[in-house]
Amino acid sequence: MSEISCTYLVVGGGIAGVSCAETLVVLADPKDSIILITESSLVKAATNLVPLGKVLTRFDVQEKSSKSLNSNIQVIEDQLLKIESENHIVLTVNGNRILYRYLCLCTGARPKLIDQARGNPNVIGIRDTESVQEFQKRVKNATRLAVVGNGGIASELVYEISGIEVHWVIKDEYISSTFVDSGAARFFQERLTTRGEQKAIIKRMRYSEETAESSGTKRGAALGPDWHRTVDISGKLENVPDAVKIHYKVEIEELIQQDQGFPLKLRLSNGEEIECDFVVSATGVVPSRNFTCDREFQLGPDQGLFVNWEMATSVEDIYAAGDVCYAGWEHAKHWFQMRLWTQARQMGAMAARTMAAKRTGETIYQDFCFEMFNHVTQLFGYQVVLLGRYNGQGLDDKYEVLVRTADNVGAILIGETGLEETSENLILNQLDLTPYGEDLLDPNIDIEDYFD
């Protein structure tokens, strides 16, 4: 057992943890030490940042070696086991004893598998690099796949995969309901007929992990927004139906193991049955708290660590950021929490700002990025920009949706619209657009110039 001391201890090698550690390098006193604990020698970092507005930023999530991080960050490949908050000490699986002044927990989340999947080897979740590798192995020898879930990973998967028959099981009335409304969903659904087109695999530098084969307990950080472009996820069929078979407004009632034919049979809530090689469960995530603490943390309704706007937990000198936390402060009118890499990066940086300020006794205010929900992603081959309560969240259906579509442009700023900053300003300025009605969607009107 070794004993180490540090000023700032960050746990987690995902976007939140790396963002926190890298921000501390900039803000903290150079004399203060920073330690990052990561379960894998690979970490996730935000690269190629492109500002699209006041708060909106597009970036790539790159998997890189922990050795490539700033030299002022001491990286320890280990796993948090126990927190002794009274003495400001953490204990790790490998026997390290680390004394800290401030601790930030960025342990992320784990896939929330469907209830019937417990212990079933033919049901997998996709969350990190390791689970994608497992998916690749299975899909190469499969002919039929069922995907359960209606969020980002499910939407990306059914569009990008090729060489396999796909059944998409969703409980909603339209696809991709996590991110878009029914109008945008209809626009996207046409893209499913051209799924798996000759996509270019991005050749990025991959760092090997020597212990990846031997350590079954290691968990990598969450996937980035373009994970499917860095790997080959194609099945073995040459002639496969172009369209994805979508099963609307249903859930899985029973999973039946079979000795002959396909290994699995899915019985749906409408009585329909689907035989397949395996199932991908993409039904969301739950906060990962695989450690103990001598004091009980206050938890949110989703079992995440309850944090205030400073990203501070209920335990003194312990902060949390990213998927593991629950945003417990009073939210701005146009902001809400959603477990995405964008918010993980923002929360990690905010936690670093708070810890550095506490250290020096300075007063800080909440970052402006928490004034409005903002996220940039890729869906069905398009850039998608989400701003504010983009899908009427919290409005109890008391709203009207205006939709205009054209080549490469769609609802919720789908495609290269150039309207990101204009839309930001309209939301933040709370301008009543009711008098303009459908004129807002007239392709002959330059909205950007009109509201300049």
mmCIF file of N, CA and C in Angstrom, residues 54 57 95 133 162 181-182 291 438:
data_model
loop_
_atom_site.group_PDB
_atom_site.id
_atom_site.type_symbol
_atom_site.label_atom_id
_atom_site.label_comp_id
_atom_site.label_asym_id
_atom_site.label_seq_id
_atom_site.Cartn_x
_atom_site.Cartn_y
_atom_site.Cartn_z
ATOM 1 N N LYS A 54 -22.952 31.789 -28.428
ATOM 2 C CA LYS A 54 -22.473 32.239 -27.120
ATOM 3 C C LYS A 54 -22.197 31.072 -26.186
ATOM 4 N N THR A 57 -21.174 24.945 -28.497
ATOM 5 C CA THR A 57 -19.861 24.564 -29.011
ATOM 6 C C THR A 57 -19.927 23.161 -29.597
ATOM 7 N N GLY A 95 -4.918 -0.733 -3.576
ATOM 8 C CA GLY A 95 -4.267 -0.499 -2.292
ATOM 9 C C GLY A 95 -3.682 0.877 -2.095
ATOM 10 N N GLN A 133 -16.491 -3.153 -28.708
ATOM 11 C CA GLN A 133 -15.677 -4.259 -29.194
ATOM 12 C C GLN A 133 -16.425 -5.578 -29.072
ATOM 13 N N SER A 162 -24.718 -2.218 -41.127
ATOM 14 C CA SER A 162 -25.047 -2.774 -42.440
ATOM 15 C C SER A 162 -24.805 -4.281 -42.407
ATOM 16 N N ASP A 181 -38.807 15.942 -32.289
ATOM 17 C CA ASP A 181 -40.262 15.813 -32.276
ATOM 18 C C ASP A 181 -40.704 14.912 -33.431
ATOM 19 N N SER A 182 -42.009 14.727 -33.537
ATOM 20 C CA SER A 182 -42.528 13.796 -34.548
ATOM 21 C C SER A 182 -42.247 14.274 -35.968
ATOM 22 N N PHE A 291 -18.688 2.644 -5.236
ATOM 23 C CA PHE A 291 -17.754 2.915 -4.145
ATOM 24 C C PHE A 291 -18.581 3.180 -2.886
ATOM 25 N N GLU A 438 -45.818 31.415 -39.262
ATOM 26 C CA GLU A 438 -45.110 30.560 -40.205
ATOM 27 C C GLU A 438 -44.131 31.327 -41.088
#
